[in-house]
Coordinates of C-alpha atoms in Angstrom, one line a residue:
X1 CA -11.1 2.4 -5.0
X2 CA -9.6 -0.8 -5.9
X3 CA -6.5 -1.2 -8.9
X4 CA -8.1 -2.5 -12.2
X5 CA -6.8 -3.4 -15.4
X6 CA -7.6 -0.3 -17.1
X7 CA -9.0 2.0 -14.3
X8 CA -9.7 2.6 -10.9
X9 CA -12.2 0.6 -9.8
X10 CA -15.5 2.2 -8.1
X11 CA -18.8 1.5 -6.7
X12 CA -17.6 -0.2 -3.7
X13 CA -19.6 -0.2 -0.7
X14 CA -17.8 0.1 3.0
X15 CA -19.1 -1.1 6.2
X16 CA -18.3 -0.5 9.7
X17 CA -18.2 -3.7 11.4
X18 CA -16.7 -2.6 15.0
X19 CA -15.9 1.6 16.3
X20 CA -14.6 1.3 19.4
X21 CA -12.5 2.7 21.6
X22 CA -8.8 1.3 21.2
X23 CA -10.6 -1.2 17.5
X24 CA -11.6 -0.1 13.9
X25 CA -13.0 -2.8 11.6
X26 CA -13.8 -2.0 8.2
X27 CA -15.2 -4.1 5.3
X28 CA -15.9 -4.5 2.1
X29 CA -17.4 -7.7 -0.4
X30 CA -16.6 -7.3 -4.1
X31 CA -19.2 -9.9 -5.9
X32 CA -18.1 -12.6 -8.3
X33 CA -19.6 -9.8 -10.9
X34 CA -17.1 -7.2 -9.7
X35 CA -14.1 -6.5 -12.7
X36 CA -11.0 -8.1 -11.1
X37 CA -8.8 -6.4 -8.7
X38 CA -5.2 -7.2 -10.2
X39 CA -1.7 -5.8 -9.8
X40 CA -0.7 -2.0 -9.8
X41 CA 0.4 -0.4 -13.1
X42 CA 1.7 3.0 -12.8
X43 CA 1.7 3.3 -16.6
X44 CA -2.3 2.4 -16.8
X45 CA -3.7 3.9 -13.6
X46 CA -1.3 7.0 -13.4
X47 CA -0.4 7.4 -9.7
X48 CA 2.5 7.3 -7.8
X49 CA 2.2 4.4 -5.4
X50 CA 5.7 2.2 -6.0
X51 CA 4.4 -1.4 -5.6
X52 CA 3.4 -4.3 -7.4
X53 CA 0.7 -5.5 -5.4
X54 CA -2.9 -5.1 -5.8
X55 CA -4.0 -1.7 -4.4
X56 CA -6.9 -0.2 -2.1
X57 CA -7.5 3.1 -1.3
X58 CA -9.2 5.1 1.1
X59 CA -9.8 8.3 0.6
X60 CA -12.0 10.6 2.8
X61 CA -13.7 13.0 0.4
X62 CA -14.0 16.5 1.2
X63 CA -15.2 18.6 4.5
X64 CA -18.4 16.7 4.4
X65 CA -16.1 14.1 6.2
X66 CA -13.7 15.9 7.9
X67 CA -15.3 15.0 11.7
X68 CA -14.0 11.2 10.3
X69 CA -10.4 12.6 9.3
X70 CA -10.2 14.2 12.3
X71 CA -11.0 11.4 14.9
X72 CA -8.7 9.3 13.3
X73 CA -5.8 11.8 13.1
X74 CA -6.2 11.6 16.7
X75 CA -5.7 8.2 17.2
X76 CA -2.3 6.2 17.2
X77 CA -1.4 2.8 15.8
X78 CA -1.0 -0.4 17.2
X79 CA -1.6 -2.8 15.2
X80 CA -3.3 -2.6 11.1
X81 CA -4.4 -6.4 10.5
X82 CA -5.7 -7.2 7.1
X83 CA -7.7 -10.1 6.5
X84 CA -9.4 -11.9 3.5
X85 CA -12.4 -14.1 2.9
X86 CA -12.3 -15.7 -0.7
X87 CA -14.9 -17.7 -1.8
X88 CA -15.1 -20.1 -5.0
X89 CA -11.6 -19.8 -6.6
X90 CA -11.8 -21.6 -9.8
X91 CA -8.8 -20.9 -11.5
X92 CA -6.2 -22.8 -10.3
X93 CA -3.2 -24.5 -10.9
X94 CA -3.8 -28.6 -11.6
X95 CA -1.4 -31.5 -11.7
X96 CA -1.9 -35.3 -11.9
X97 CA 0.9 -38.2 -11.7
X98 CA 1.2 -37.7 -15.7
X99 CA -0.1 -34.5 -16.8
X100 CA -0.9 -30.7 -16.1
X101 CA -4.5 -30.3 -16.1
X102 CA -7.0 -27.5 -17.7
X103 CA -9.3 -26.6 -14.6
X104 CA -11.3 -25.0 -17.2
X105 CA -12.5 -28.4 -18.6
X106 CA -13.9 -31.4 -16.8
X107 CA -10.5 -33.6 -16.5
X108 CA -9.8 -37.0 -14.7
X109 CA -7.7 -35.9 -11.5
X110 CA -6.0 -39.5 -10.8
X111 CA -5.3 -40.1 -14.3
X112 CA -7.8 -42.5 -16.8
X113 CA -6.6 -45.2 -14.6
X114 CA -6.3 -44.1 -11.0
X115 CA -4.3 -47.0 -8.6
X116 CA -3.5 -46.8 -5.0
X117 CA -1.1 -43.8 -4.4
X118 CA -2.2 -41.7 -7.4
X119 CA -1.8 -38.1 -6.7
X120 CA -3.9 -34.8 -7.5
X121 CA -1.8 -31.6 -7.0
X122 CA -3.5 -28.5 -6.6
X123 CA -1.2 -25.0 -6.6
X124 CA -3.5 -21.2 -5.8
X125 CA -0.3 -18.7 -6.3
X126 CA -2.8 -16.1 -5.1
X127 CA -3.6 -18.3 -1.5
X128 CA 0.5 -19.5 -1.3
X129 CA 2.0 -15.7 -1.6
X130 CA 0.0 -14.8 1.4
X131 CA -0.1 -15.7 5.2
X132 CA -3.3 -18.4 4.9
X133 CA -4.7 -19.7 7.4
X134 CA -7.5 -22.4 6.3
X135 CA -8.6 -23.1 2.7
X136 CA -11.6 -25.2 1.8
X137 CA -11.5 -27.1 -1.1
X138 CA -15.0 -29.1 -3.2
X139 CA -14.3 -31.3 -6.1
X140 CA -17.5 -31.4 -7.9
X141 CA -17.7 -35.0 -9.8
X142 CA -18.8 -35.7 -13.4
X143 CA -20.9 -38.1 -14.9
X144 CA -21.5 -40.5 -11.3
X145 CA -24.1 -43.0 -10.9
X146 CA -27.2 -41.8 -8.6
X147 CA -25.1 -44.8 -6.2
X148 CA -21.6 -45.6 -5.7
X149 CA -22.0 -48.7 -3.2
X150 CA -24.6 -49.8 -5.6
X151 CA -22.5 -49.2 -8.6
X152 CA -20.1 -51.6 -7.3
X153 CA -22.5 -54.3 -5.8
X154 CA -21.2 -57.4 -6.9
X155 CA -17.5 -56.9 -6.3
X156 CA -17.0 -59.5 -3.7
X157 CA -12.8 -59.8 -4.4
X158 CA -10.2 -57.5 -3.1
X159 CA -7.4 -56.1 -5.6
X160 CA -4.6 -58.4 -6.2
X161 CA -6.7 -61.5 -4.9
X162 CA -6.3 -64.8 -6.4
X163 CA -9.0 -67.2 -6.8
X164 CA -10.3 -69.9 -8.8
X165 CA -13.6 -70.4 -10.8
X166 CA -14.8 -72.7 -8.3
X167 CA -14.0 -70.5 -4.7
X168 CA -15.4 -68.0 -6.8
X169 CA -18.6 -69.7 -7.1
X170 CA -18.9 -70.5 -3.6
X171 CA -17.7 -67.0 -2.5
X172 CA -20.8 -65.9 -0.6
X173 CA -19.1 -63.0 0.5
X174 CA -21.1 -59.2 0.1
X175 CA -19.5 -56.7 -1.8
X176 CA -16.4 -54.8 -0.5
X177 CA -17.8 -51.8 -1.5
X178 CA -19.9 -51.2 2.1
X179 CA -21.2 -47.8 1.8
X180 CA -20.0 -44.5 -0.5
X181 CA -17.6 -44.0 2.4
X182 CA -15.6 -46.8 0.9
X183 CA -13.0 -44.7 -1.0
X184 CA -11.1 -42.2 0.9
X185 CA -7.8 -39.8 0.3
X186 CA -5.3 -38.1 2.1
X187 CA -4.3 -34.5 1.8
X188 CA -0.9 -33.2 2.1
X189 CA 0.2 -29.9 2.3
X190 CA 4.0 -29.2 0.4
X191 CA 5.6 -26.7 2.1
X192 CA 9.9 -25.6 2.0
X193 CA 10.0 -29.2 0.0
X194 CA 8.6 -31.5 3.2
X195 CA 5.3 -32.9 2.8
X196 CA 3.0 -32.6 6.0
X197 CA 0.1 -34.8 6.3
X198 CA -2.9 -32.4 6.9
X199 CA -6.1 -35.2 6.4
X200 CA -6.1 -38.4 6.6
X201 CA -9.0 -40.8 5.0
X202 CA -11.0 -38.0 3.9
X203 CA -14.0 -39.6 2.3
X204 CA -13.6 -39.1 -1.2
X205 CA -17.4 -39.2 -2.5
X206 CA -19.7 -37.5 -0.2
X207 CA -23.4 -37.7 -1.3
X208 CA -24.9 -34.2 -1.9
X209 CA -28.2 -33.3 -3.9
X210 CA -27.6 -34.0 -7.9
X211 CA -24.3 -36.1 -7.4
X212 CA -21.0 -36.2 -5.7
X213 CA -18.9 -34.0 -4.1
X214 CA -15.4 -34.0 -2.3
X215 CA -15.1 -32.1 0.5
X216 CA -11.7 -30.9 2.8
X217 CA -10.2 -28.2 4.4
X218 CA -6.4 -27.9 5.2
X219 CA -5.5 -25.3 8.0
X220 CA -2.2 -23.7 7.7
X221 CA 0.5 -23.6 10.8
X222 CA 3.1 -22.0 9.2
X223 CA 3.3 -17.7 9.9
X224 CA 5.2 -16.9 6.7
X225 CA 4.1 -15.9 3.6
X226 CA 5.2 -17.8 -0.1
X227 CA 6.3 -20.8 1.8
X228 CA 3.5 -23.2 0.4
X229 CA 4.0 -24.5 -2.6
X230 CA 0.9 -27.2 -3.1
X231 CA -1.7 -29.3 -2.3
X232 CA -1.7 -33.1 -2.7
X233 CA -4.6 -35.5 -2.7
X234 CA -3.6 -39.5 -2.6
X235 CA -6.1 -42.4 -3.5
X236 CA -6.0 -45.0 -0.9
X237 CA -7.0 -47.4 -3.2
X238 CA -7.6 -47.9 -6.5
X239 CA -11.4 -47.7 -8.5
X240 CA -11.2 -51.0 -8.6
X241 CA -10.9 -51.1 -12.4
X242 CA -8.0 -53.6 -11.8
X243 CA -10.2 -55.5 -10.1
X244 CA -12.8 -55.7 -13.1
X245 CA -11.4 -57.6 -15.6
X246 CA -11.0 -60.5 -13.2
X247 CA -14.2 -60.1 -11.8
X248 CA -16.0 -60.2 -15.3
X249 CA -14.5 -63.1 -16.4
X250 CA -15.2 -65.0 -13.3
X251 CA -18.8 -63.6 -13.2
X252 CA -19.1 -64.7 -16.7
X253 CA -17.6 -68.0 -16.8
X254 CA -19.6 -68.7 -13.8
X255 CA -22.7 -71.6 -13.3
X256 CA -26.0 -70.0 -13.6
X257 CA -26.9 -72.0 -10.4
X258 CA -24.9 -69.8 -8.6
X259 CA -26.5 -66.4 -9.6
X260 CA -23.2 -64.3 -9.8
X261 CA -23.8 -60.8 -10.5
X262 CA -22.2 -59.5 -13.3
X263 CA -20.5 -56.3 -12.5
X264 CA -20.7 -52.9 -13.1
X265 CA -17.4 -50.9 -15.1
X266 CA -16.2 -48.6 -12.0
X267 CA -16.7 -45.6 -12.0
X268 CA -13.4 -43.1 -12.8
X269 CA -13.0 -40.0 -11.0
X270 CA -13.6 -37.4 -13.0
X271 CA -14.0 -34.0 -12.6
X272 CA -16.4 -31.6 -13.3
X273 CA -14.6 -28.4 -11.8
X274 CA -13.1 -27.4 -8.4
X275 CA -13.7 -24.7 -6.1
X276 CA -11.6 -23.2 -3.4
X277 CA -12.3 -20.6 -1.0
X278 CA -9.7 -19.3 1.6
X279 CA -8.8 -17.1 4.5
X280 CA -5.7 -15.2 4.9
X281 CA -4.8 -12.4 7.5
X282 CA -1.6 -10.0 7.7
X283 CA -0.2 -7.8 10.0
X284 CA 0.7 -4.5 8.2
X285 CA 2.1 -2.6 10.6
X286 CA 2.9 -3.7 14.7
X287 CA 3.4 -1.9 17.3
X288 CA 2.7 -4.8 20.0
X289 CA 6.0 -6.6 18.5
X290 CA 9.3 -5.0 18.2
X291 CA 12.5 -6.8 16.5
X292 CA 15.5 -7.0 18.1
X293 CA 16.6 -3.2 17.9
X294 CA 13.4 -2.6 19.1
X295 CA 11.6 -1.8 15.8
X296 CA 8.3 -2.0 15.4
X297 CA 8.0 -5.0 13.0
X298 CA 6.7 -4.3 9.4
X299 CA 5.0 -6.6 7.2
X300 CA 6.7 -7.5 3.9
X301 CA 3.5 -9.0 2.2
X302 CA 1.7 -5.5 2.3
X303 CA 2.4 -2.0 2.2
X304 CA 0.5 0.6 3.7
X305 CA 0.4 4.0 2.2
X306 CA -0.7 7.6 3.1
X307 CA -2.4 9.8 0.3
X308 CA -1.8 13.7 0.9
X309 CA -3.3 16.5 -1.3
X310 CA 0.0 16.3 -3.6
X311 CA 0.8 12.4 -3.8
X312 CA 1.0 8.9 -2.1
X313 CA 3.9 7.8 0.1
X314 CA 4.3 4.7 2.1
X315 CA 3.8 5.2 5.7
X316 CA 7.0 5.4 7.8
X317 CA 7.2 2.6 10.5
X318 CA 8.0 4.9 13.0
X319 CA 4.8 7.3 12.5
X320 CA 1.7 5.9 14.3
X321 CA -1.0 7.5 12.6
X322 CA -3.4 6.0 10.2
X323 CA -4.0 9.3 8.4
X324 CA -1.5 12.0 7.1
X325 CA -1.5 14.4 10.1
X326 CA -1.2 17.8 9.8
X327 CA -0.4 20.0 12.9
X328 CA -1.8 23.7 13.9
X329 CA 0.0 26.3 11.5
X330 CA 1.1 26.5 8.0
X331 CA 3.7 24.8 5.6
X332 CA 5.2 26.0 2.6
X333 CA 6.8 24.0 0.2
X334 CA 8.8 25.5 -2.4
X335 CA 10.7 22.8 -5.1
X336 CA 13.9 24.0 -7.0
X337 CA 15.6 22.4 -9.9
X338 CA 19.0 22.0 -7.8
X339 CA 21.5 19.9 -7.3
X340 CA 23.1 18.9 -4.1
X341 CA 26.1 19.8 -2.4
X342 CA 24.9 23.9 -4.3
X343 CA 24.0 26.6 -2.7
X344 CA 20.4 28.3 -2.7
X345 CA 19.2 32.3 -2.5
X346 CA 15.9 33.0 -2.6
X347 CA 14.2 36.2 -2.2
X348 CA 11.2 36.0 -0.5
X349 CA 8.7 38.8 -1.0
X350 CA 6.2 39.5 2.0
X351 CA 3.5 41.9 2.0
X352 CA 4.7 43.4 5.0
X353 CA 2.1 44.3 7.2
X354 CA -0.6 41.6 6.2
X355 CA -0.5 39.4 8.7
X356 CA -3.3 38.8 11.4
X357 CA -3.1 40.9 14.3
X358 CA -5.7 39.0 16.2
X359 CA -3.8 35.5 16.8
X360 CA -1.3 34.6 19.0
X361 CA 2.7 35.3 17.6
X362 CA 5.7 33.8 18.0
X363 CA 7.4 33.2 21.4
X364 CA 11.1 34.6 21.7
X365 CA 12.8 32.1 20.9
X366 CA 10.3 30.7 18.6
X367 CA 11.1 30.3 14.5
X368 CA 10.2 29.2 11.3
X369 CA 11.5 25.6 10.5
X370 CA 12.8 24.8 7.2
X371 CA 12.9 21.1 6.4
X372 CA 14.2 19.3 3.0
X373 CA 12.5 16.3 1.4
X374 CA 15.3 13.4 1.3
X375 CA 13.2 10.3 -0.4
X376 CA 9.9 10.5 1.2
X377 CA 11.3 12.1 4.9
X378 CA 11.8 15.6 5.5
X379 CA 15.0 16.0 7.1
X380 CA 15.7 19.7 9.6
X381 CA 17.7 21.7 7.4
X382 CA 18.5 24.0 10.4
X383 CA 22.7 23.1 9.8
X384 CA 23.0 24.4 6.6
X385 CA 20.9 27.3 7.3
X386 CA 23.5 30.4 5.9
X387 CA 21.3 33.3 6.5
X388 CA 17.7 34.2 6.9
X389 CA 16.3 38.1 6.9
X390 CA 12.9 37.1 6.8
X391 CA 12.3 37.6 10.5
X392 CA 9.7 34.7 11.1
X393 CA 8.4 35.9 7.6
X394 CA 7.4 38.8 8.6
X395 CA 9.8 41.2 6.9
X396 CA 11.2 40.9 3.0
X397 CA 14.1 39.2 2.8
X398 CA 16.9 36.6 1.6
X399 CA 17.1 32.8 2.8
X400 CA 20.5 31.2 2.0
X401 CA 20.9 27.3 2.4
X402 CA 23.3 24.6 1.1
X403 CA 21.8 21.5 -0.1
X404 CA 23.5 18.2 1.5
X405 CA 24.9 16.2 -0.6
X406 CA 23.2 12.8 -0.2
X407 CA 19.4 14.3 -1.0
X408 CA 17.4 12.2 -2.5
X409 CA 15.3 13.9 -5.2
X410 CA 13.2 10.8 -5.8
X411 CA 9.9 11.0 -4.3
X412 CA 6.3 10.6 -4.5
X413 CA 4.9 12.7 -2.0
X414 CA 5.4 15.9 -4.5
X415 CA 6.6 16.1 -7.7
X416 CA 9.9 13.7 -8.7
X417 CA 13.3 15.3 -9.9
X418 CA 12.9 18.6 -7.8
X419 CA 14.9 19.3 -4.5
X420 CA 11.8 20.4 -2.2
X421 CA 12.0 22.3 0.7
X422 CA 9.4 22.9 3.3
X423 CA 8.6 25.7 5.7
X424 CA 6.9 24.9 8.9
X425 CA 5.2 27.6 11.1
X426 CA 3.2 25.8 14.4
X427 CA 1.3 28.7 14.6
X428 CA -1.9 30.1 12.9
X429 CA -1.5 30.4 8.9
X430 CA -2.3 34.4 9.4
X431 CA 0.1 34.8 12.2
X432 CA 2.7 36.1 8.8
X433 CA 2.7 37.9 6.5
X434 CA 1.5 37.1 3.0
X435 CA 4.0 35.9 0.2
X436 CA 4.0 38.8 -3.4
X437 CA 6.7 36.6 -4.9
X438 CA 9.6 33.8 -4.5
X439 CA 12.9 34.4 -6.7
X440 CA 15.8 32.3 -6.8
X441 CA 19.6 32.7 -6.8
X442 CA 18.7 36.3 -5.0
X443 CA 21.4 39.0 -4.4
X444 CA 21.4 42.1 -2.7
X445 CA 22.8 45.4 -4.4
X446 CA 23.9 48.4 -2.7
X447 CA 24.2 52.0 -4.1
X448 CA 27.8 52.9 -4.4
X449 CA 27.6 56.8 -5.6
X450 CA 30.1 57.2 -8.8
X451 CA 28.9 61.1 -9.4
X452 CA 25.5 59.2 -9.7
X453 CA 22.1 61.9 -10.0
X454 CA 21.0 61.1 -6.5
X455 CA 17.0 61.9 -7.0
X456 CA 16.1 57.9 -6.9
X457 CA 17.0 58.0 -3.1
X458 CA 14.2 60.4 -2.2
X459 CA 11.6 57.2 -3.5
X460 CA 13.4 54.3 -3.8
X461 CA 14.7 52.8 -7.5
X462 CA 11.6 51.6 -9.3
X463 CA 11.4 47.8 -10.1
X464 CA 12.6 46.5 -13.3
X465 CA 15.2 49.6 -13.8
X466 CA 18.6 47.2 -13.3
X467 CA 18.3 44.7 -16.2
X468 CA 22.2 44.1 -16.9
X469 CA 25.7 44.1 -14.9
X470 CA 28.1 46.8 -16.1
X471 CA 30.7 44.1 -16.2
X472 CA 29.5 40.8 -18.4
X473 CA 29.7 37.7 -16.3
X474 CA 29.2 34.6 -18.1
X475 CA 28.2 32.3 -15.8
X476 CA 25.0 34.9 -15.0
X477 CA 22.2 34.2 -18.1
X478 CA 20.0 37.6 -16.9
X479 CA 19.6 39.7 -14.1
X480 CA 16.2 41.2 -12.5
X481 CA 15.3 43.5 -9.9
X482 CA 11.4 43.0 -9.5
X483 CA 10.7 45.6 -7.0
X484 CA 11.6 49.1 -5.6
X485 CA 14.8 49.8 -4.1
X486 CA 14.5 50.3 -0.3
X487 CA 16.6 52.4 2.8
X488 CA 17.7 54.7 0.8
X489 CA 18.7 57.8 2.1
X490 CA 19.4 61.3 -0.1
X491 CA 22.2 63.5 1.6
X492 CA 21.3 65.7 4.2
X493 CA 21.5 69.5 3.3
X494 CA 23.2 72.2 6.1
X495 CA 19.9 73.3 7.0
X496 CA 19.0 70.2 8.0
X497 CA 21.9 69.4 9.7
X498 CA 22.3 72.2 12.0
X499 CA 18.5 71.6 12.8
X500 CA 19.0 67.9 13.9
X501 CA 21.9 68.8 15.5
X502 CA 20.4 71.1 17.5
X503 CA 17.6 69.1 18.8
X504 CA 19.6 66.3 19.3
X505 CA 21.4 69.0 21.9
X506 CA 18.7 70.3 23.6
X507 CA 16.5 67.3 24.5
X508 CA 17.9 64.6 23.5
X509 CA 14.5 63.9 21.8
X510 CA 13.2 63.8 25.0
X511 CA 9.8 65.7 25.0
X512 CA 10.3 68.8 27.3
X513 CA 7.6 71.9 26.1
X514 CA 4.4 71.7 24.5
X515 CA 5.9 72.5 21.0
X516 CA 7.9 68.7 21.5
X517 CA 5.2 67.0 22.0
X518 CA 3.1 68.4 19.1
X519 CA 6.4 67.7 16.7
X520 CA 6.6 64.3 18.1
X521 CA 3.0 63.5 17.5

């Protein structure tokens, strides 16, 4: 999908150029018939990439695809180079010496009355913002004879040459104009205010089928980006309309004898249209070179992305997959309308006894990490970590945490404004127990006896029987207790008692006769 103007763009076509071992290369060509790919808008195309560039995304669709996820999760980064093949640019920025030029309409590049040193400026924003390597550049001509050395037979005298009527009679000289090869230009390429010569006596009129075209290509040195500013094509001479004047007069004023030719006007450069193609390549992301803190260098002419199930982030420099990569286990992510530097209970429910028997548990001294999202980076939240009963979440319990005060709650990898904490099991999904229920701001309430009737202990209190505090506190909205009481024990009576007692004496409730075994079965 490619970033349109009102939509995501569709229909493209991808081809694998090169799979190999340690190289990926991808393409795609959008046709000249394809709707323009132009700059990101959030507010149009309703994602959450933060750039203003142009954007393409790749997006492996479903488990029909998931053999092409998973080889590339495997694989780590060295380099992501980008590269671009434009063809046929049209609309582009045109100066002459005097004026700034429509390149929709046919316009006279050198002015109406081009002279030696007349310039042509051409400016491609697009081709300058990136790192270009070679552009190629056709003037198509307007309105040119079906000859330019024959156009200008007959023009024996160079500009600025003095002569009389009678040398110019006896002039036997040919015509100055030797070939269409006769007029040439030299390009210049404008870059941090310091012109560069690029081409020199590029031939100006090159004879193609139906006409005239010019014809150059300028190769770029420099390795950053938005330094070139433009293009510059100087006449080496002039079209020889200073020269026609003179020359008519003298043809005209000439003896017949003498056979003068009278000339031809001279033909003005003027142009049809203009074309120019280009090649450009980047280096996202690379891992071969490393700045001087040893940094992987990062690219600030492109950004490269990663697209999860619940939103786009840009791709840390230090992670080295091409893919989101998710390891063996289970996350959950839980977002809370907190602030920092505020402390966080939450009750979290299990259905104890659910979880898989079958797979492998955790080691000893194995746990559950709990992360929180700063920005677009999960940072270990295992230091202000206050208490956790969940037992590797496989018991009920309370998880009490203190949010750092410098969180970020801006993100894009899950939903903005929310303080978003993760937690990460490495082992199989099933390996816990399943969550009932999540509850914030969680306390935990413990029977006092006041003369209470003591009945409840025998089952537990049922859910939803505490529903205020006895004392009114006003900082506390409501209070809920969404399921049963638990441990609770009723009072032993004296029967009881002395039976327990007396067990406890006589075998330490270590099976001794038949009857012990059958009780402790």
């Amino acid at each position: 999908l490619c970033s349109g103007e009102k939509e995501w763009l569709s229909g493209i076509v991808l081809k694998c150029n090169k799979n190999e071992e340690e190289r990926l290369e991808l393409s795609f060509t959008l046709s000249k018939e394809f709707p323009a790919v132009v700059k990101y808008n959030k507010e149009v195309l309703l994602e959450k990439f933060q750039t203003d560039f142009p954007v393409v995304r790749f997006m492996i669709e479903g488990s029909r695809y998931y053999d092409i996820y998973e080889a590339l999760s495997e694989k780590l980064i060295k380099n992501i180079e980008i590269a671009v093949d434009v063809k046929g640019i049209k609309s582009v920025q045109l100066e002459n010496d005097s004026d700034t030029l429509n390149s929709e309409k046919p316009y006279y590049p050198f002015t109406a009355q081009p002279i030696k040193g007349s310039n042509f400026y051409i400016k491609c924003p697009e081709m300058f913002s990136k790192k270009w390597l070679n552009a190629n550049i056709t003037i198509n001509w307007k309105n040119t004879p079906d000859s330019i050395k024959d156009l200008y037979n007959g023009y024996i005298i160079q500009p600025g040459q003095n002569i009389s009527l009678g040398d110019f009679q006896t002039l036997e000289t040919s015509s100055i104009v030797t070939s269409d090869a006769y007029f040439k230009a030299d390009a210049a390429l404008l870059e941090k205010e310091v012109w560069y010569d690029k081409v020199n006596d590029l031939e100006l009129f090159k004879k193609v089928e139906g006409g005239y075209k010019t014809q150059f290509s300028i190769n770029n040195t420099n390795n950053e980006a938005g330094t070139s500013e433009s293009i510059r094509l100087t006449l080496n001479q002039s079209s020889l309309h200073d020269v026609y004047p003179k020359l008519y007069t003298l043809a005209l004023s000439s003896e017949p004898k003498y056979k003068k030719l009278i000339p031809n006007e001279p033909y003005i450069p003027f142009a049809e249209d203009i074309e120019l193609s280009y090649s450009a390549k980047e280096n996202a992301y690379s891992y071969l070179r490393k700045d001087s803190n040893g940094i992987s260098t990062k690219s600030k002419g492109v950004q490269v992305y990663h697209e999860d199930a619940f939103g786009q982030y840009e791709k840390e420099t230090e992670t080295k997959s091409i893919v989101p990569v998710h390891e063996n286990g289970g996350e959950l992510y839980i977002g809370l309308e907190a602030v920092p530097q505020t402390t966080v209970s939450l009750l979290i429910q299990m259905l104890e006894g659910s979880e898989n028997p079958l797979v492998d548990t955790f080691d000893e001294k194995e746990f559950i990490e709990w992360h929180i999202l700063s920005g677009n980076t999960w940072i270990d939240l295992s230091q202000n970590m206050l208490k956790n009963e969940t037992r590797k979440f496989l018991e009920s319990g309370i998880v009490k945490f203190k949010i750092p005060k410098d969180i970020n709650t801006t993100h894009t990898r899950f939903t903005d404004g929310l303080v978003w904490i993760r937690a990460k099991s490495r082992r199989s999904y099933d390996a816990v127990c399943k969550v009932q229920g999540i509850y914030t701001q969680a306390v935990l309430a413990t029977f006092q006896n006041q003369e209470n009737d003591l009945s409840h202990l025998n089952n537990g209190l049922e859910a939803n029987t505490i529903k205020k505090l006895i004392t009114r506190v006003p900082q506390v909205k409501s209070v809920n207790q969404p399921y049963n009481s638990f441990d609770g024990k009723y009072k032993e009576a004296d029967a009881e008692f002395y039976r327990r007692v007396s067990e406890r004496l006589r075998h330490k409730h270590r099976t001794i006769t038949q009857w012990d075994y059958e009780s402790l079965v």
